[in-house]
mmCIF file of C-alpha atoms in Angstrom:
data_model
loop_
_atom_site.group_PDB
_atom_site.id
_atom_site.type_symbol
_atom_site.label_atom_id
_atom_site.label_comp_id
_atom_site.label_asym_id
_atom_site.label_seq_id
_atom_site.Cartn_x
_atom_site.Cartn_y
_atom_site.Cartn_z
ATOM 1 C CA UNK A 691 69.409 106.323 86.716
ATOM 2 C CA UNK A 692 69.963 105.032 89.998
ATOM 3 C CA UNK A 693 70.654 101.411 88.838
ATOM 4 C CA UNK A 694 72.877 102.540 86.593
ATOM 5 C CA UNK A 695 74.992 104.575 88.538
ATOM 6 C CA UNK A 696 74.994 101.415 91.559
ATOM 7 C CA UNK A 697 76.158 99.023 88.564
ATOM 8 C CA UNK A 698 78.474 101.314 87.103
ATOM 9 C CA UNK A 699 80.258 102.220 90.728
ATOM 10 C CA UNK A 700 79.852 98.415 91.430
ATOM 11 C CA UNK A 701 81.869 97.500 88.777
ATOM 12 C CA UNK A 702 84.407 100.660 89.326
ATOM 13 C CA UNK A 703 85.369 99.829 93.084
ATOM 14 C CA UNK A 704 84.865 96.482 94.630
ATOM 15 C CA UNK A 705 86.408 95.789 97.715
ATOM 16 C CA UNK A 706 87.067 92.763 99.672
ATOM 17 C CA UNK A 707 87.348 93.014 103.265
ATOM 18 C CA UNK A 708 88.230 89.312 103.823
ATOM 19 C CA UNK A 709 90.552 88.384 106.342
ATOM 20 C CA UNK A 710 93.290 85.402 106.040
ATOM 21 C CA UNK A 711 94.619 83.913 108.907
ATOM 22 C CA UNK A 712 97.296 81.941 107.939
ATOM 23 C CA UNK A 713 99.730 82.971 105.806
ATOM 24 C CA UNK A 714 102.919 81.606 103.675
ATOM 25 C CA UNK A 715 105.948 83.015 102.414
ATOM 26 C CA UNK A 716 106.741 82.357 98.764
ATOM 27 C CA UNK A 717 109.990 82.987 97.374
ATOM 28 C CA UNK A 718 109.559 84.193 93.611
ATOM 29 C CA UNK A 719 113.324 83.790 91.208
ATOM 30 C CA UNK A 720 112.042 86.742 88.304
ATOM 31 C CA UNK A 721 115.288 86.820 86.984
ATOM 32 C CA UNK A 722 116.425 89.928 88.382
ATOM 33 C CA UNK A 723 119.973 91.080 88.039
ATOM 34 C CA UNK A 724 120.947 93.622 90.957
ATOM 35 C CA UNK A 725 123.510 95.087 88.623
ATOM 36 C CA UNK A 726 121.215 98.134 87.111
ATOM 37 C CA UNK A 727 123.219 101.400 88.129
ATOM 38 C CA UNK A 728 121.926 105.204 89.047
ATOM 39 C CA UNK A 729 121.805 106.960 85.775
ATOM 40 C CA UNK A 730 124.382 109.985 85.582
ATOM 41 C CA UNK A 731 121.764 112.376 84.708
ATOM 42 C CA UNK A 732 117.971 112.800 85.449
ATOM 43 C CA UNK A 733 115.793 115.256 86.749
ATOM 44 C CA UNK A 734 116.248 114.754 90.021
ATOM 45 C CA UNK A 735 113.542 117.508 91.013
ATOM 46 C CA UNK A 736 111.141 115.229 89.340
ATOM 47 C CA UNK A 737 112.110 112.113 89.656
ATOM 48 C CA UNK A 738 113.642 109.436 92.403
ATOM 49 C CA UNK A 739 115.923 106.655 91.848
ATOM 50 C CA UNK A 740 114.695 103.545 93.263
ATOM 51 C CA UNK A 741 117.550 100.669 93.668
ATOM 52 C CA UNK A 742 117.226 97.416 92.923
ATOM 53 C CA UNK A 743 116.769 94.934 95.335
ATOM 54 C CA UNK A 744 114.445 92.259 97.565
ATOM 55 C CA UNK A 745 111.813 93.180 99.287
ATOM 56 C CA UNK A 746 108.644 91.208 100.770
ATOM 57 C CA UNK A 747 105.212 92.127 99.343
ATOM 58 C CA UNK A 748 102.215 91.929 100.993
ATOM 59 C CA UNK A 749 100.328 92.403 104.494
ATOM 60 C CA UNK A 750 102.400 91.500 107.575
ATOM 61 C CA UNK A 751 100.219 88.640 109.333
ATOM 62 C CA UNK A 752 100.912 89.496 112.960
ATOM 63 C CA UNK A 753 100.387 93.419 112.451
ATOM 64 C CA UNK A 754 97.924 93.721 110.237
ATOM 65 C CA UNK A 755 95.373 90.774 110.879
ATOM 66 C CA UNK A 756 93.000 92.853 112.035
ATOM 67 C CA UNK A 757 92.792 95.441 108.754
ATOM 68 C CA UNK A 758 94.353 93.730 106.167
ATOM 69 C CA UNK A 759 92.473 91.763 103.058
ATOM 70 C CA UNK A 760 92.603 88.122 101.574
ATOM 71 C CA UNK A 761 93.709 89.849 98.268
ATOM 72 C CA UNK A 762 97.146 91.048 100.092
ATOM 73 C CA UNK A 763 98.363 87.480 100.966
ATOM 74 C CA UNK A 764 100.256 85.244 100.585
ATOM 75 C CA UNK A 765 103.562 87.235 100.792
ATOM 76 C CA UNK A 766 106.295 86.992 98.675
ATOM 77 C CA UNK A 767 109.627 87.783 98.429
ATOM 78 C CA UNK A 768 110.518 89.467 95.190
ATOM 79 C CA UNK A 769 113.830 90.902 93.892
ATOM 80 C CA UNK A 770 113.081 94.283 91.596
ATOM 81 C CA UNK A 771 115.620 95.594 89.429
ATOM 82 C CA UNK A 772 116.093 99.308 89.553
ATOM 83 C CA UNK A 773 114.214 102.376 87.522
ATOM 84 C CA UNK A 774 112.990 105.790 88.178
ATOM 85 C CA UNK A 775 110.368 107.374 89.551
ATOM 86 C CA UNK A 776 108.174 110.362 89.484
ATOM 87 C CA UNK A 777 108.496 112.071 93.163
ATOM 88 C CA UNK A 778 104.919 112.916 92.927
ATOM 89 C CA UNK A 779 101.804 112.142 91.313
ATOM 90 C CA UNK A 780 101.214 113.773 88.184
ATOM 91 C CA UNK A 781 99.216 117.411 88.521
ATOM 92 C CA UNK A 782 96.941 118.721 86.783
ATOM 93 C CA UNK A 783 99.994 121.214 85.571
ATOM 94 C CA UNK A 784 101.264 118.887 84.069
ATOM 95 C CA UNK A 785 98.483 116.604 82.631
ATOM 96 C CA UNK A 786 97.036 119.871 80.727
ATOM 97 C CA UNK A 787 100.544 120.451 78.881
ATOM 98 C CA UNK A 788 99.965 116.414 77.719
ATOM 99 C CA UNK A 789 96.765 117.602 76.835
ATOM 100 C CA UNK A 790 97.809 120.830 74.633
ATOM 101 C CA UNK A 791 100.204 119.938 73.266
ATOM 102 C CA UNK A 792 98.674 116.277 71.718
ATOM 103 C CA UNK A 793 95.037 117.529 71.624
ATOM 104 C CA UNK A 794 94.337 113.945 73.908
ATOM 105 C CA UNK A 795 90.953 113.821 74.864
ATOM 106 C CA UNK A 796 89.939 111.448 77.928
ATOM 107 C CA UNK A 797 87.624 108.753 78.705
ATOM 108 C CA UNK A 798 85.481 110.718 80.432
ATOM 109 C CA UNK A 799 84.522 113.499 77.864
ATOM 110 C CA UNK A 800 84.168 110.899 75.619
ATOM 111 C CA UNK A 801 80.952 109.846 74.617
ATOM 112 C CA UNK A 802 79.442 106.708 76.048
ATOM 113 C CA UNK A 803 79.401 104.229 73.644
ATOM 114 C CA UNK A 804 76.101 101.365 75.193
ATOM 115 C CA UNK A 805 76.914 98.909 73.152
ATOM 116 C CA UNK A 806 80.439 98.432 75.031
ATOM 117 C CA UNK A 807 79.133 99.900 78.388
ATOM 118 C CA UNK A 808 76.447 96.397 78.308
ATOM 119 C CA UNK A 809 79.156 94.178 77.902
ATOM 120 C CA UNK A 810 79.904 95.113 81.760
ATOM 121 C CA UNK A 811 76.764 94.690 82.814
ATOM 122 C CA UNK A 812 74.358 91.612 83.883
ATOM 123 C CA UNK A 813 72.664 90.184 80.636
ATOM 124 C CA UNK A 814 69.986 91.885 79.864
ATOM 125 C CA UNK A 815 70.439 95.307 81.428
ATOM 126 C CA UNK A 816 67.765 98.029 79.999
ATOM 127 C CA UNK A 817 69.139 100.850 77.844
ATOM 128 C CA UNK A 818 68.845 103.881 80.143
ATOM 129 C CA UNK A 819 67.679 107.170 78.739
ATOM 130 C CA UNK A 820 70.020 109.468 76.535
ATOM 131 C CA UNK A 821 69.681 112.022 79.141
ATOM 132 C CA UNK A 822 72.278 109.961 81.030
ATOM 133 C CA UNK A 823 74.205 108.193 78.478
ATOM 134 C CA UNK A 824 76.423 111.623 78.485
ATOM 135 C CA UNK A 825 80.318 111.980 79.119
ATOM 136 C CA UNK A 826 81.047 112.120 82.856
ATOM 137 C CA UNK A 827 82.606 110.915 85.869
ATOM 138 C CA UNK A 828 81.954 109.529 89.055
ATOM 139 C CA UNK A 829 82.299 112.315 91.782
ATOM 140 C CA UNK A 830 82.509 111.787 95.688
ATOM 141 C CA UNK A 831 79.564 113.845 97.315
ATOM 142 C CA UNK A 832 78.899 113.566 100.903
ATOM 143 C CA UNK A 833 75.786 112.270 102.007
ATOM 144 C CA UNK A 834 72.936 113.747 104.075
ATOM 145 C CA UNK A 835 72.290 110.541 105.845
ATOM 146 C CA UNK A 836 74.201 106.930 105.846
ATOM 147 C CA UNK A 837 72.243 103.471 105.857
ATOM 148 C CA UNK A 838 75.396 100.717 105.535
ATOM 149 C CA UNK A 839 78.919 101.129 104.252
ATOM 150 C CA UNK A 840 77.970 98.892 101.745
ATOM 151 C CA UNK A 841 75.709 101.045 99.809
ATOM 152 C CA UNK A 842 78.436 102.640 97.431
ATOM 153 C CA UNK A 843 75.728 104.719 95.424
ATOM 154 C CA UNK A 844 75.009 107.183 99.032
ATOM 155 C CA UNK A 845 78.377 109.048 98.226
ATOM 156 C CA UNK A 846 79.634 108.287 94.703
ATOM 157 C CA UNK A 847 77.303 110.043 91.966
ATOM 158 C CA UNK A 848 77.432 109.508 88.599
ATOM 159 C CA UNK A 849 78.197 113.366 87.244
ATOM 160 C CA UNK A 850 77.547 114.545 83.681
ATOM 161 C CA UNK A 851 80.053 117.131 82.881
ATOM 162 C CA UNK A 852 82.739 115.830 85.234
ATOM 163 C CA UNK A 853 86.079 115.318 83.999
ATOM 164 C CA UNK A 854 89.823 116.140 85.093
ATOM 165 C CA UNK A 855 89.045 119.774 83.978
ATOM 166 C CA UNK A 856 85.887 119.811 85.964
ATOM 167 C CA UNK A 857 86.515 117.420 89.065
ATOM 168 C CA UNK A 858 83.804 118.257 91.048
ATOM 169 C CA UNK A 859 81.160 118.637 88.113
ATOM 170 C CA UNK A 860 80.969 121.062 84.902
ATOM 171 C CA UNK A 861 80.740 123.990 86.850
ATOM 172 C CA UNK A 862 83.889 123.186 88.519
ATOM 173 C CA UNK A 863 87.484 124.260 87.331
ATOM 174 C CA UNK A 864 90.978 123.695 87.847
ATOM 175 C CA UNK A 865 92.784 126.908 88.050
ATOM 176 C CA UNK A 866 93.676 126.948 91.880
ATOM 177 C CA UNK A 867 94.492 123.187 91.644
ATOM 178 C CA UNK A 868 97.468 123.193 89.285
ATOM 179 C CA UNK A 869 99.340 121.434 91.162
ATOM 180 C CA UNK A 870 96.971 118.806 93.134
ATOM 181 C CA UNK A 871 97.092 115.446 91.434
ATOM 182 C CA UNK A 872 94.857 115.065 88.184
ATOM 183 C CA UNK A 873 92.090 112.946 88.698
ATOM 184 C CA UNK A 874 88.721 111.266 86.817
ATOM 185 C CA UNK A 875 92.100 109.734 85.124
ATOM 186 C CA UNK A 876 91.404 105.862 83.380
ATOM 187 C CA UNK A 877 93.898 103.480 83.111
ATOM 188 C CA UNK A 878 93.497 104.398 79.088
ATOM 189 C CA UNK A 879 94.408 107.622 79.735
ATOM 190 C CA UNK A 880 97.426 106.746 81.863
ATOM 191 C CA UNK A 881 98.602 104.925 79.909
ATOM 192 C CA UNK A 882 98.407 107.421 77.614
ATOM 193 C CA UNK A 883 100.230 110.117 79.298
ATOM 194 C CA UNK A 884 102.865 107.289 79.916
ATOM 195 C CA UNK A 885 103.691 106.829 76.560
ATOM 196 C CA UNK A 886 103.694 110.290 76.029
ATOM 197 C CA UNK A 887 106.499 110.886 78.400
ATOM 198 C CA UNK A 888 108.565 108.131 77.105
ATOM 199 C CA UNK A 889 108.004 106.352 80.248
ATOM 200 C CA UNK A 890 105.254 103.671 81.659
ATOM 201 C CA UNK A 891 102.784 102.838 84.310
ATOM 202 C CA UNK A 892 104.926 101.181 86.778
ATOM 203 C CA UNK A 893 103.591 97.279 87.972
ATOM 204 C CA UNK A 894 102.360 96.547 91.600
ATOM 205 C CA UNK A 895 105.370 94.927 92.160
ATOM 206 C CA UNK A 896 107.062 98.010 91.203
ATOM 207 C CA UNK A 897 104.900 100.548 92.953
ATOM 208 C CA UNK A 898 104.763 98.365 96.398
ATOM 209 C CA UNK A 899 108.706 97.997 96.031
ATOM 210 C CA UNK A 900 109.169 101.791 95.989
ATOM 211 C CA UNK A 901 106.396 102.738 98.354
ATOM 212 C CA UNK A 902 107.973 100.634 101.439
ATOM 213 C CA UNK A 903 111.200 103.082 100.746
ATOM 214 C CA UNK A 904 113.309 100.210 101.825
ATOM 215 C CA UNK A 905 111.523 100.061 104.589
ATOM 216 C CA UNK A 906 111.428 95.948 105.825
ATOM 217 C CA UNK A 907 107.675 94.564 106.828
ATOM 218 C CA UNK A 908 106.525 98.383 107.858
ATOM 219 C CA UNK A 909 102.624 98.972 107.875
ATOM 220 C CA UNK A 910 103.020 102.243 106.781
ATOM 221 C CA UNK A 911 106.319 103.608 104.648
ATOM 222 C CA UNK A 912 106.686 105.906 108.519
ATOM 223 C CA UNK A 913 106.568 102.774 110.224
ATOM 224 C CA UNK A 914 103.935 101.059 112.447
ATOM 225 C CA UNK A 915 102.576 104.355 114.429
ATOM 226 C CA UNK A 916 98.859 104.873 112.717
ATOM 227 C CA UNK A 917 98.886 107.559 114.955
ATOM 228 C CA UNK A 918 100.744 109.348 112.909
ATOM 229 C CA UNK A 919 98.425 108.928 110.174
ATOM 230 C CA UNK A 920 97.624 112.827 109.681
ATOM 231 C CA UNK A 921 101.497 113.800 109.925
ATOM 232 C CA UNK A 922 102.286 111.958 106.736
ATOM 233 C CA UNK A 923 99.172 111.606 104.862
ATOM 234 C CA UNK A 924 96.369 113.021 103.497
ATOM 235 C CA UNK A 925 93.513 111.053 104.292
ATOM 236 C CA UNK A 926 90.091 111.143 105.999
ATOM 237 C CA UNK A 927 89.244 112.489 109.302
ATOM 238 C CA UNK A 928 86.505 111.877 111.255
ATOM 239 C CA UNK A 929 84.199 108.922 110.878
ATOM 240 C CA UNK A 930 83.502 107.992 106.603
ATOM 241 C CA UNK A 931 81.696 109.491 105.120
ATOM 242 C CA UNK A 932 80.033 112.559 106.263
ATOM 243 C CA UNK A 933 81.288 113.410 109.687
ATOM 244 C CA UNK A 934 82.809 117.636 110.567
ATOM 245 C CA UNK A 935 81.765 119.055 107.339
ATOM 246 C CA UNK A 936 83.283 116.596 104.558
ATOM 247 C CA UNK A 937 85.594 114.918 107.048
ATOM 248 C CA UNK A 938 87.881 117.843 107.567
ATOM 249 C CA UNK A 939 89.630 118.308 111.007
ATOM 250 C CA UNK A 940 92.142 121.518 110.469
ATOM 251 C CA UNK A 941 93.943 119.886 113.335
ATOM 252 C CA UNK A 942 94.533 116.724 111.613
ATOM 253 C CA UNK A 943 95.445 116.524 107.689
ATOM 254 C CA UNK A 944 93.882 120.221 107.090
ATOM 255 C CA UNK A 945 92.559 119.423 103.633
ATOM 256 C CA UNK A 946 88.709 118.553 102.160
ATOM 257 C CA UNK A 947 90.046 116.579 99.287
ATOM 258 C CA UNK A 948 93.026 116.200 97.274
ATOM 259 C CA UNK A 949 95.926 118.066 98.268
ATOM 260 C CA UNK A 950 99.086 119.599 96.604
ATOM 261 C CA UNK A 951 101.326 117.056 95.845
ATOM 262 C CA UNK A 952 104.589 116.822 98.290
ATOM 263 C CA UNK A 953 102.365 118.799 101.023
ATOM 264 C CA UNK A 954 103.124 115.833 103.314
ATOM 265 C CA UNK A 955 106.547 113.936 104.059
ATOM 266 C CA UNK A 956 108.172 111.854 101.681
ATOM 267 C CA UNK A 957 109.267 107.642 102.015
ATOM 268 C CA UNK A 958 112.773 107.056 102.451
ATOM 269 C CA UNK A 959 113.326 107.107 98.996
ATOM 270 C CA UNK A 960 112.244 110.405 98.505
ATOM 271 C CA UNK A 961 108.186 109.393 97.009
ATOM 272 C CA UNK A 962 105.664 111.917 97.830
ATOM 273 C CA UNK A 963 102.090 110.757 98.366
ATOM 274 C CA UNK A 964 102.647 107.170 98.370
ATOM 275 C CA UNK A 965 99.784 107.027 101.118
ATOM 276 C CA UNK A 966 96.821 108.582 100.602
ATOM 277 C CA UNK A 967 95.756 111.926 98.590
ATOM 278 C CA UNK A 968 94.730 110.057 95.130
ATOM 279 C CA UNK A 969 94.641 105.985 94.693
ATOM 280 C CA UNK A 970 97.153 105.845 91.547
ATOM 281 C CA UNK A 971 96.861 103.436 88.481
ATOM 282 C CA UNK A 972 99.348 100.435 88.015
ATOM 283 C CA UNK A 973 99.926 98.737 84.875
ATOM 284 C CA UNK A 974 99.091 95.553 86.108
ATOM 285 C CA UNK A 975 95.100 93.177 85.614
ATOM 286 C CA UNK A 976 94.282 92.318 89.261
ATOM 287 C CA UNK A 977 94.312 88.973 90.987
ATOM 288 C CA UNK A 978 92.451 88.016 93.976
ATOM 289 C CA UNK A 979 95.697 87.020 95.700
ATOM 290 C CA UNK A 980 99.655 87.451 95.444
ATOM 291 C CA UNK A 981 99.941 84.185 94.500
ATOM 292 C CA UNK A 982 100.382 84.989 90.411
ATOM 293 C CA UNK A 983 101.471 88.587 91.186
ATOM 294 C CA UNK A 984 104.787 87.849 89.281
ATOM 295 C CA UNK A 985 103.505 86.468 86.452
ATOM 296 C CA UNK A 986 101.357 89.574 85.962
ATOM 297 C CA UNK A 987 104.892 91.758 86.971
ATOM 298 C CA UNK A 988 106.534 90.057 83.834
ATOM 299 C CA UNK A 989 104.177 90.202 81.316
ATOM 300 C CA UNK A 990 102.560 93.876 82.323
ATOM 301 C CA UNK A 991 104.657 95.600 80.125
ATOM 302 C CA UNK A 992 103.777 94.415 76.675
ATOM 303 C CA UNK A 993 100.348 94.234 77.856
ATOM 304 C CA UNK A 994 97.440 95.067 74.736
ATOM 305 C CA UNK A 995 95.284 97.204 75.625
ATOM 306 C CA UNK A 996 92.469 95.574 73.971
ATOM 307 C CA UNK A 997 93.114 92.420 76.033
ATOM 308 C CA UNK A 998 92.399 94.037 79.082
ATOM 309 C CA UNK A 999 88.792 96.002 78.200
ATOM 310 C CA UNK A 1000 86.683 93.215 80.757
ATOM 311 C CA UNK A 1001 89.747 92.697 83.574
ATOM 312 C CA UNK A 1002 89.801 95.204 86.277
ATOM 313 C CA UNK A 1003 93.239 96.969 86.914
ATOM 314 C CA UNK A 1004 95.028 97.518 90.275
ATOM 315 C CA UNK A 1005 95.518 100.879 92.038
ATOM 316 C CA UNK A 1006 97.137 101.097 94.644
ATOM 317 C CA UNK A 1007 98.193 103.944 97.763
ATOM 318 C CA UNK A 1008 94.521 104.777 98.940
ATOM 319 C CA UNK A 1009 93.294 108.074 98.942
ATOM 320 C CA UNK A 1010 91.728 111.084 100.470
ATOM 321 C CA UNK A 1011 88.788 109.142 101.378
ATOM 322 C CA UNK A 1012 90.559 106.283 103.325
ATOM 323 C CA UNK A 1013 89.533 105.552 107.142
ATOM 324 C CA UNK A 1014 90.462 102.770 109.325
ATOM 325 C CA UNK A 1015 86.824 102.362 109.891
ATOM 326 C CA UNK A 1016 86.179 102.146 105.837
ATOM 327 C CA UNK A 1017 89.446 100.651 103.921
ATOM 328 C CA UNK A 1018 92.477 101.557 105.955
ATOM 329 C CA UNK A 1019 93.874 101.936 102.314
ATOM 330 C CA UNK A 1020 97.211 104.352 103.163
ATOM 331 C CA UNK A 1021 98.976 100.682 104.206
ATOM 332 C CA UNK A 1022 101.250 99.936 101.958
ATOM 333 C CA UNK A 1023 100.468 96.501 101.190
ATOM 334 C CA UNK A 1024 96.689 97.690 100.583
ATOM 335 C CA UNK A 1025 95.270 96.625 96.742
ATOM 336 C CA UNK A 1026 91.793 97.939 95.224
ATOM 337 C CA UNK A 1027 90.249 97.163 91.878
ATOM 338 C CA UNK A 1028 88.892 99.290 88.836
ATOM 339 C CA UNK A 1029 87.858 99.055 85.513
ATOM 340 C CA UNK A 1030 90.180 100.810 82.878
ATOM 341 C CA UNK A 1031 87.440 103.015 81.562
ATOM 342 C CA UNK A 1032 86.573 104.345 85.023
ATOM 343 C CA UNK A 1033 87.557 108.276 86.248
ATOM 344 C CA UNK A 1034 86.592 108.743 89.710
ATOM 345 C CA UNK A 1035 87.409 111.761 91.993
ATOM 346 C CA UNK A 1036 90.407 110.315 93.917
ATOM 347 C CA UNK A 1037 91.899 108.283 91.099
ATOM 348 C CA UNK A 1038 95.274 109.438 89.812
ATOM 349 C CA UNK A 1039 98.625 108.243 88.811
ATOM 350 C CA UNK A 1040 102.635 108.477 88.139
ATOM 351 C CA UNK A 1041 105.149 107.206 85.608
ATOM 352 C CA UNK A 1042 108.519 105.277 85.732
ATOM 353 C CA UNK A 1043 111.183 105.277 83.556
ATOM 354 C CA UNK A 1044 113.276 101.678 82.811
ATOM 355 C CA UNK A 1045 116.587 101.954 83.038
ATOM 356 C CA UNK A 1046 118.870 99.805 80.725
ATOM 357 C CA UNK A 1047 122.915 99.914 81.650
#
């Protein structure tokens, strides 16, 4: 059981903590028009309209050497053309009316199928027991004791029963979380509420492009103060991962793990929990650098499914978990990596909507 939870979390959340030291600017021509307007009407409760423009992705080299990964370089200067938003991640309010009112049912109360589980494992893998081959998730649980930070298996646990109607485990619920981000979320199941909502999982590009606010070369969409870190986001206090009872520090963030969405100030734009809170899904396959991050922009949206079953998917925004002394993942120009049948704990997402004048 143990090996198969370490390959299974393996596989879910790699992370590079490379540095780069030298870094070049590329400048990207996508085609991008400037000349999409504000729609007259939308929601503007629930959504945010974010203008096009440039903007330059990626890690700034002389204030983020220290913290930032090899994945987040080289930067590039990209021109977006405009769409809308959702203000907030999507709850758990609003995932369950998806749910009742389609009858969806999501990766993780599926039931594990081996024979494509072993295709993302090393050759040769044993079969483990049907005892574990059950739906689940994989659940954060802090540990009693901490060998390396490397050791990804001492605080995520592979947890039958777990699902975004039982986040913490079967025994769990969500009825004084309705409006906390929905999580144990894959990019299937994204995707699905996406298309449910006539809208779609925005790209990296996309998500980076909104998260800065407008913002030009900020660490953070506040600024450069990571002393401020508690103000604006929820993330972890106290060293990761077991320090003051789960991390909590009233003084600081005040929460244990995912909070209500919009509890902490929004980007320029008017985006709530673009840092920390839940990592959310994007619609585009990972690369280890920005170097093809365009190419992936372009083509994201007619995507196949089916295509992508082996690649591993960005998310992006860190989460509740995130600690300068573990990922320092509330940056903006921070990237992770998961598979698209993976639900974890502080996984969730939001939608755009396209806008054609």
């Amino acid at each position: 059981m143990y090996k198969l939870i370490f390959l299974i979390l393996t596989l879910s959340i790699i992370l590079s903590c490379t540095k780069k030291d030298n870094v070049e600017i590329s400048s990207i021509n996508n085609n991008c028009t400037l000349d999409l307007s504000e729609p007259d009407t939308y929601d503007k409760d629930e959504l945010v309209w974010i203008p096009s423009g440039y903007f330059t992705m990626g890690a700034d080299k002389e204030k983020e050497s220290l913290l930032a990964r090899l994945d987040e370089y080289p930067n590039q200067e990209i021109c977006v053309n405009g769409f809308l938003m959702d203000r907030a991640p999507v709850t758990n309010r609003k995932f369950k009316k998806f749910v009742d009112e389609t009858g969806y049912i999501t990766t993780a109360e599926q039931e594990i199928d081996w024979d494509e589980l072993k295709k993302q494992l090393p050759p040769n893998t044993p079969k483990p027991s049907e005892d574990i081959l059950k739906p689940g998730s994989m659940v954060f649980v802090k540990p009693d004791e901490l060998n390396n930070l490397s050791d990804f298996s001492q605080w995520w646990k592979w947890t039958i029963g777990a699902s975004w109607k039982h986040p913490e485990g079967p025994v769990s619920n969500i009825d004084d979380i309705m409006d906390h981000p929905v999580v144990h979320i894959s990019w299937y199941d994204a995707q699905a509420y996406a298309q449910w909502i006539h809208g779609e999982l925005p790209t990296e590009v996309q998500w980076e492009y909104a998260a800065r606010g407008g913002e030009k070369n900020t660490v953070f969409f506040w600024g450069d103060d990571e002393s401020k870190l508690s103000e604006n986001a929820n993330t972890w206090s106290g060293p990761f991962p077991y320090n003051k009872e789960f991390g909590i520090d009233e003084e600081l963030d005040g929460y244990i793990g995912t909070s209500p969405v919009k509890s902490f100030p929004a980007n320029q734009y008017g985006l709530y929990d673009m840092a920390g809170n839940v990592w959310e899904w994007t619609v585009s396959v990972y690369t280890p650098n920005l170097n093809s991050v365009m190419e992936h922009h372009n083509i994201s949206k007619s995507i196949d499914a089916r295509q992508i079953s082996t690649k591993q998917m960005t998310v992006r925004g860190g989460s509740f978990l995130c600690h300068q002394s573990y990922c320092a993942s509330y940056r903006l120009a921070a990237r992770m990596r998961s598979s698209p049948d993976s639900g974890l704990s502080n996984v969730g997402f939001r939608v755009i909507y396209p806008v054609n004048n």
